Each structure stands twice: as structure tokens, then as C-alpha cells.
PDB file of C-alpha atoms in Angstrom:
ATOM      1  CA  UNK O  14     140.666 155.932 169.484  1.00 38.00           C
ATOM      2  CA  UNK O  15     143.673 157.336 171.196  1.00 38.00           C
ATOM      3  CA  UNK O  16     146.535 158.748 168.856  1.00 39.00           C
ATOM      4  CA  UNK O  17     149.948 158.381 170.239  1.00 44.00           C
ATOM      5  CA  UNK O  18     153.475 158.131 168.996  1.00 40.00           C
ATOM      6  CA  UNK O  19     156.250 155.870 170.496  1.00 40.00           C
ATOM      7  CA  UNK O  20     159.505 156.613 169.666  1.00 41.00           C
ATOM      8  CA  UNK O  21     161.470 153.328 169.795  1.00 41.00           C
ATOM      9  CA  UNK O  22     164.904 154.699 168.396  1.00 42.00           C
ATOM     10  CA  UNK O  23     168.190 154.195 170.228  1.00 38.00           C
ATOM     11  CA  UNK O  24     167.628 156.649 173.104  1.00 33.00           C
ATOM     12  CA  UNK O  25     168.086 153.988 175.864  1.00 30.00           C
ATOM     13  CA  UNK O  26     164.619 153.657 177.139  1.00 27.00           C
ATOM     14  CA  UNK O  27     164.288 149.757 177.560  1.00 25.00           C
ATOM     15  CA  UNK O  28     160.491 150.039 177.318  1.00 24.00           C
ATOM     16  CA  UNK O  29     160.472 151.408 173.833  1.00 28.00           C
ATOM     17  CA  UNK O  30     164.013 150.439 172.218  1.00 27.00           C
ATOM     18  CA  UNK O  31     164.838 147.329 170.267  1.00 31.00           C
ATOM     19  CA  UNK O  32     166.582 144.845 172.420  1.00 29.00           C
ATOM     20  CA  UNK O  33     169.088 142.193 170.906  1.00 33.00           C
ATOM     21  CA  UNK O  34     170.263 141.698 167.710  1.00 37.00           C
ATOM     22  CA  UNK O  35     172.132 144.002 165.320  1.00 40.00           C
ATOM     23  CA  UNK O  36     170.044 146.898 166.144  1.00 40.00           C
ATOM     24  CA  UNK O  37     171.175 146.918 169.613  1.00 45.00           C
ATOM     25  CA  UNK O  38     174.535 146.790 168.484  1.00 44.00           C
ATOM     26  CA  UNK O  39     174.491 149.628 166.022  1.00 65.00           C
ATOM     27  CA  UNK O  40     173.284 153.001 167.580  1.00 68.00           C
ATOM     28  CA  UNK O  41     172.275 155.344 165.431  1.00 85.00           C
ATOM     29  CA  UNK O  42     171.182 153.212 162.563  1.00 91.00           C
ATOM     30  CA  UNK O  43     167.766 152.846 163.125  1.00 95.00           C
ATOM     31  CA  UNK O  44     164.743 154.859 163.911  1.00 96.00           C
ATOM     32  CA  UNK O  45     161.453 153.550 164.594  1.00 96.00           C
ATOM     33  CA  UNK O  46     158.084 155.508 165.164  1.00 97.00           C
ATOM     34  CA  UNK O  47     154.569 154.042 165.709  1.00 97.00           C
ATOM     35  CA  UNK O  48     151.072 155.683 165.973  1.00 97.00           C
ATOM     36  CA  UNK O  49     147.308 154.989 166.195  1.00 98.00           C
ATOM     37  CA  UNK O  50     145.072 155.994 163.233  1.00 97.00           C
ATOM     38  CA  UNK O  51     141.544 156.006 163.384  1.00 97.00           C
ATOM     39  CA  UNK O  52     141.192 155.186 159.783  1.00 97.00           C
ATOM     40  CA  UNK O  53     140.993 151.240 158.437  1.00 97.00           C
ATOM     41  CA  UNK O  54     144.198 149.325 157.144  1.00 97.00           C
ATOM     42  CA  UNK O  55     142.874 149.574 153.691  1.00 97.00           C
ATOM     43  CA  UNK O  56     142.820 153.549 153.883  1.00 97.00           C
ATOM     44  CA  UNK O  57     146.534 153.836 155.560  1.00 98.00           C
ATOM     45  CA  UNK O  58     147.595 151.176 153.152  1.00 98.00           C
ATOM     46  CA  UNK O  59     146.109 153.488 150.079  1.00 97.00           C
ATOM     47  CA  UNK O  60     147.517 156.552 151.981  1.00 97.00           C
ATOM     48  CA  UNK O  61     151.094 155.379 152.052  1.00 97.00           C
ATOM     49  CA  UNK O  62     151.177 153.588 148.580  1.00 97.00           C
ATOM     50  CA  UNK O  63     148.382 155.618 145.616  1.00 96.00           C
ATOM     51  CA  UNK O  64     149.694 158.289 143.691  1.00 94.00           C
ATOM     52  CA  UNK O  65     146.975 160.895 144.778  1.00 92.00           C
ATOM     53  CA  UNK O  66     147.879 160.284 148.501  1.00 94.00           C
ATOM     54  CA  UNK O  67     151.633 160.243 148.925  1.00 93.00           C
ATOM     55  CA  UNK O  68     152.195 163.760 147.523  1.00 88.00           C
ATOM     56  CA  UNK O  69     149.797 164.932 150.081  1.00 89.00           C
ATOM     57  CA  UNK O  70     151.184 163.681 153.175  1.00 88.00           C
ATOM     58  CA  UNK O  71     155.255 163.471 151.901  1.00 86.00           C
ATOM     59  CA  UNK O  72     155.517 166.172 149.249  1.00 79.00           C
ATOM     60  CA  UNK O  73     154.613 169.350 147.379  1.00 78.00           C
ATOM     61  CA  UNK O  74     150.579 168.046 147.268  1.00 78.00           C
ATOM     62  CA  UNK O  75     150.585 166.980 143.996  1.00 85.00           C
ATOM     63  CA  UNK O  76     150.210 163.141 142.657  1.00 86.00           C
ATOM     64  CA  UNK O  77     153.290 161.268 143.102  1.00 90.00           C
ATOM     65  CA  UNK O  78     154.122 158.839 140.542  1.00 92.00           C
ATOM     66  CA  UNK O  79     154.388 155.196 141.826  1.00 95.00           C
ATOM     67  CA  UNK O  80     155.045 151.983 139.753  1.00 97.00           C
ATOM     68  CA  UNK O  81     153.688 149.456 143.228  1.00 97.00           C
ATOM     69  CA  UNK O  82     155.882 146.233 142.602  1.00 98.00           C
ATOM     70  CA  UNK O  83     159.156 145.112 144.068  1.00 98.00           C
ATOM     71  CA  UNK O  84     161.653 146.848 141.805  1.00 98.00           C
ATOM     72  CA  UNK O  85     159.355 149.848 140.873  1.00 98.00           C
ATOM     73  CA  UNK O  86     160.464 153.634 141.424  1.00 97.00           C
ATOM     74  CA  UNK O  87     157.977 156.101 144.019  1.00 96.00           C
ATOM     75  CA  UNK O  88     159.108 159.464 143.156  1.00 94.00           C
ATOM     76  CA  UNK O  89     159.068 161.125 146.295  1.00 92.00           C
ATOM     77  CA  UNK O  90     159.318 165.168 145.924  1.00 89.00           C
ATOM     78  CA  UNK O  91     161.162 166.982 149.116  1.00 83.00           C
ATOM     79  CA  UNK O  92     160.540 170.329 147.721  1.00 82.00           C
ATOM     80  CA  UNK O  93     163.799 172.469 148.478  1.00 81.00           C
ATOM     81  CA  UNK O  94     165.615 169.129 149.235  1.00 82.00           C
ATOM     82  CA  UNK O  95     165.147 167.684 145.968  1.00 86.00           C
ATOM     83  CA  UNK O  96     163.716 164.700 144.221  1.00 91.00           C
ATOM     84  CA  UNK O  97     164.043 161.171 145.460  1.00 93.00           C
ATOM     85  CA  UNK O  98     163.698 158.540 142.966  1.00 96.00           C
ATOM     86  CA  UNK O  99     162.939 155.304 146.009  1.00 96.00           C
ATOM     87  CA  UNK O 100     163.227 151.790 145.012  1.00 98.00           C
ATOM     88  CA  UNK O 101     160.187 149.620 146.229  1.00 98.00           C
ATOM     89  CA  UNK O 102     161.520 146.132 147.994  1.00 98.00           C
ATOM     90  CA  UNK O 103     158.340 145.095 149.174  1.00 98.00           C
ATOM     91  CA  UNK O 104     154.396 145.016 148.565  1.00 98.00           C
ATOM     92  CA  UNK O 105     152.590 142.884 150.806  1.00 98.00           C
ATOM     93  CA  UNK O 106     148.682 144.743 150.877  1.00 98.00           C
ATOM     94  CA  UNK O 107     147.564 145.717 153.076  1.00 98.00           C
ATOM     95  CA  UNK O 108     150.278 145.057 155.648  1.00 98.00           C
ATOM     96  CA  UNK O 109     153.796 145.809 154.782  1.00 98.00           C
ATOM     97  CA  UNK O 110     155.328 147.903 152.241  1.00 98.00           C
ATOM     98  CA  UNK O 111     159.168 149.046 151.859  1.00 98.00           C
ATOM     99  CA  UNK O 112     161.295 150.972 149.928  1.00 98.00           C
ATOM    100  CA  UNK O 113     164.981 152.332 149.721  1.00 98.00           C
ATOM    101  CA  UNK O 114     165.406 155.980 149.624  1.00 95.00           C
ATOM    102  CA  UNK O 115     168.642 157.677 148.656  1.00 94.00           C
ATOM    103  CA  UNK O 116     168.055 160.989 151.043  1.00 91.00           C
ATOM    104  CA  UNK O 117     171.600 162.113 150.997  1.00 91.00           C
ATOM    105  CA  UNK O 118     171.577 161.551 147.168  1.00 93.00           C
ATOM    106  CA  UNK O 119     168.646 163.867 145.325  1.00 92.00           C
ATOM    107  CA  UNK O 120     168.115 162.586 141.679  1.00 94.00           C
ATOM    108  CA  UNK O 121     169.935 159.369 142.258  1.00 95.00           C
ATOM    109  CA  UNK O 122     167.615 155.954 142.063  1.00 97.00           C
ATOM    110  CA  UNK O 123     167.672 154.505 145.324  1.00 96.00           C
ATOM    111  CA  UNK O 124     170.272 151.179 145.533  1.00 95.00           C
ATOM    112  CA  UNK O 125     171.411 149.043 148.351  1.00 93.00           C
ATOM    113  CA  UNK O 126     174.690 151.093 148.440  1.00 92.00           C
ATOM    114  CA  UNK O 127     173.318 154.855 148.750  1.00 94.00           C
ATOM    115  CA  UNK O 128     170.156 154.446 150.545  1.00 95.00           C
ATOM    116  CA  UNK O 129     168.216 153.462 153.589  1.00 96.00           C
ATOM    117  CA  UNK O 130     165.628 150.908 154.087  1.00 97.00           C
ATOM    118  CA  UNK O 131     161.913 152.342 154.906  1.00 97.00           C
ATOM    119  CA  UNK O 132     159.490 150.055 156.295  1.00 98.00           C
ATOM    120  CA  UNK O 133     156.069 150.464 157.089  1.00 98.00           C
ATOM    121  CA  UNK O 134     153.820 147.886 158.659  1.00 98.00           C
ATOM    122  CA  UNK O 135     150.187 148.320 159.379  1.00 98.00           C
ATOM    123  CA  UNK O 136     148.595 146.310 161.949  1.00 98.00           C
ATOM    124  CA  UNK O 137     144.642 146.595 162.757  1.00 98.00           C
ATOM    125  CA  UNK O 138     143.873 148.007 166.045  1.00 96.00           C
ATOM    126  CA  UNK O 139     140.200 147.820 166.901  1.00 95.00           C
ATOM    127  CA  UNK O 140     138.371 150.350 164.062  1.00 94.00           C
ATOM    128  CA  UNK O 141     141.590 151.544 163.210  1.00 97.00           C
ATOM    129  CA  UNK O 142     145.276 151.137 162.383  1.00 98.00           C
ATOM    130  CA  UNK O 143     148.802 150.624 164.303  1.00 98.00           C
ATOM    131  CA  UNK O 144     151.421 152.203 161.852  1.00 98.00           C
ATOM    132  CA  UNK O 145     154.918 151.343 162.388  1.00 98.00           C
ATOM    133  CA  UNK O 146     157.831 153.142 160.310  1.00 98.00           C
ATOM    134  CA  UNK O 147     161.222 151.578 160.670  1.00 97.00           C
ATOM    135  CA  UNK O 148     164.355 153.066 158.912  1.00 96.00           C
ATOM    136  CA  UNK O 149     167.550 151.460 158.893  1.00 96.00           C
ATOM    137  CA  UNK O 150     171.056 151.726 157.171  1.00 94.00           C
ATOM    138  CA  UNK O 151     172.068 154.612 158.230  1.00 92.00           C
ATOM    139  CA  UNK O 152     175.468 153.456 159.618  1.00 90.00           C
ATOM    140  CA  UNK O 153     176.447 152.252 156.170  1.00 88.00           C
ATOM    141  CA  UNK O 154     176.235 155.401 154.425  1.00 88.00           C
ATOM    142  CA  UNK O 155     178.900 157.903 153.810  1.00 86.00           C
ATOM    143  CA  UNK O 156     176.656 161.103 153.530  1.00 83.00           C
ATOM    144  CA  UNK O 157     178.492 163.936 152.109  1.00 84.00           C
ATOM    145  CA  UNK O 158     178.871 167.409 154.722  1.00 82.00           C
ATOM    146  CA  UNK O 159     177.078 169.307 152.020  1.00 80.00           C
ATOM    147  CA  UNK O 160     173.712 167.189 152.228  1.00 78.00           C
ATOM    148  CA  UNK O 161     172.932 166.814 156.047  1.00 68.00           C
ATOM    149  CA  UNK O 162     169.069 166.243 155.428  1.00 75.00           C
ATOM    150  CA  UNK O 163     170.001 162.869 154.865  1.00 82.00           C
ATOM    151  CA  UNK O 164     171.710 162.199 158.271  1.00 85.00           C
ATOM    152  CA  UNK O 165     170.073 159.781 161.094  1.00 89.00           C
ATOM    153  CA  UNK O 166     169.507 162.993 163.374  1.00 87.00           C
ATOM    154  CA  UNK O 167     167.728 164.580 160.486  1.00 86.00           C
ATOM    155  CA  UNK O 168     165.327 161.505 159.447  1.00 88.00           C
ATOM    156  CA  UNK O 169     164.813 160.720 163.120  1.00 89.00           C
ATOM    157  CA  UNK O 170     163.210 164.451 163.713  1.00 89.00           C
ATOM    158  CA  UNK O 171     161.377 163.918 159.978  1.00 89.00           C
ATOM    159  CA  UNK O 172     159.593 160.765 160.808  1.00 93.00           C
ATOM    160  CA  UNK O 173     158.142 162.114 164.178  1.00 90.00           C
ATOM    161  CA  UNK O 174     156.023 164.738 161.691  1.00 91.00           C
ATOM    162  CA  UNK O 175     155.619 162.251 159.005  1.00 93.00           C
ATOM    163  CA  UNK O 176     153.888 159.678 161.359  1.00 96.00           C
ATOM    164  CA  UNK O 177     151.466 162.928 162.159  1.00 96.00           C
ATOM    165  CA  UNK O 178     151.164 163.882 158.990  1.00 94.00           C
ATOM    166  CA  UNK O 179     149.904 160.415 157.543  1.00 96.00           C
ATOM    167  CA  UNK O 180     147.908 160.235 160.948  1.00 97.00           C
ATOM    168  CA  UNK O 181     145.755 163.406 160.090  1.00 96.00           C
ATOM    169  CA  UNK O 182     145.883 162.863 156.123  1.00 96.00           C
ATOM    170  CA  UNK O 183     144.200 159.169 156.831  1.00 97.00           C
ATOM    171  CA  UNK O 184     141.601 160.372 159.556  1.00 97.00           C
ATOM    172  CA  UNK O 185     140.231 163.220 157.221  1.00 95.00           C
ATOM    173  CA  UNK O 186     139.923 160.904 154.309  1.00 91.00           C
ATOM    174  CA  UNK O 187     138.415 158.338 156.735  1.00 64.00           C
ATOM    175  CA  UNK O 188     135.837 160.866 158.087  1.00 65.00           C
TER     176      UNK O 188
END
């Protein structure tokens, strides 16, 4: 299976940019990445949601506490950037998972007023999975100047690396 990353963010490339709706009117508010993963949907779901896996692709390599239900908390350990108690919004195994992330506010529980929404969509693709990650809500946030890690620019770059981390980790587990 070919592995590729598609940037569907706000760069003006019509073939890869969301057209119409609120996203088209709010540049710098939406980050989207897609990648093909040579692992079944169920394995990629486990990588995104199970404590022993989340800390390996996003974090310090240790299990991540996850209360996998809407309203539950998933504790992301972003090393020097801090601990982030994300609030789980949607759990639809094994195809959709989303959470709120207050990335500019380490230690604060994510709410609608201080966070972005991160949505994962998993679609079967042959023997593998097409993973799509979309993060929205930057335009509605006021990010403190001393916390640039919570910015659209920081996350846009960060998700490029994270989808590759997810791919490598899931494929290694599937082998």
C-alpha cells in the first residue's frame, strides 16, 4: 500500500482545500491531514484510543490515561509543553473519534471556550486504512503570546509529523 500525506489545509490549492462552508470563510482555522496506513481499521482505532498506544505515538512512551466515552478525559503528555487533559467528544468505534484539546493552556481541562476540536476519521482502504485528522477552532481562540505551541502554525506543522508517527506505529504493530 502506498503511504502518502495529503495536506488539505488552507493553502489555496483547490484540489486539496475544503471549498464552501465555514472553512472556506475562515482561513487559518482548519488543519486537515490524510494518510494511508497498511494496517486494518481496528488496529488504527486501537492506536488512537488505547492507553498503551496513545503514549507511544503522542507522548513520552508511557501509557496515557484514557476514559473512552463522550465527556471522558484523555491525558496527553506533551513533554516540555505540558500535560493536556483533553475532553473526549465522540466515540464511534472503529470509524470516528474526536476530542477537545486546550493546547495553549497546559493543565486545563479542554472546554469549548479554550480549545480546538480534533477529529479522526478511519475508512477501510483495501487491506489498510485511510486516516483523516481535522483540527478546527483556532480562529475562536485567544492564544497567549508566551504559548506559541497552541497556534495554528504550530499545529499545522505538528500534525504532519504526528500522522506519520501514527502510520509507523500502527504498521509496526500490524506486522
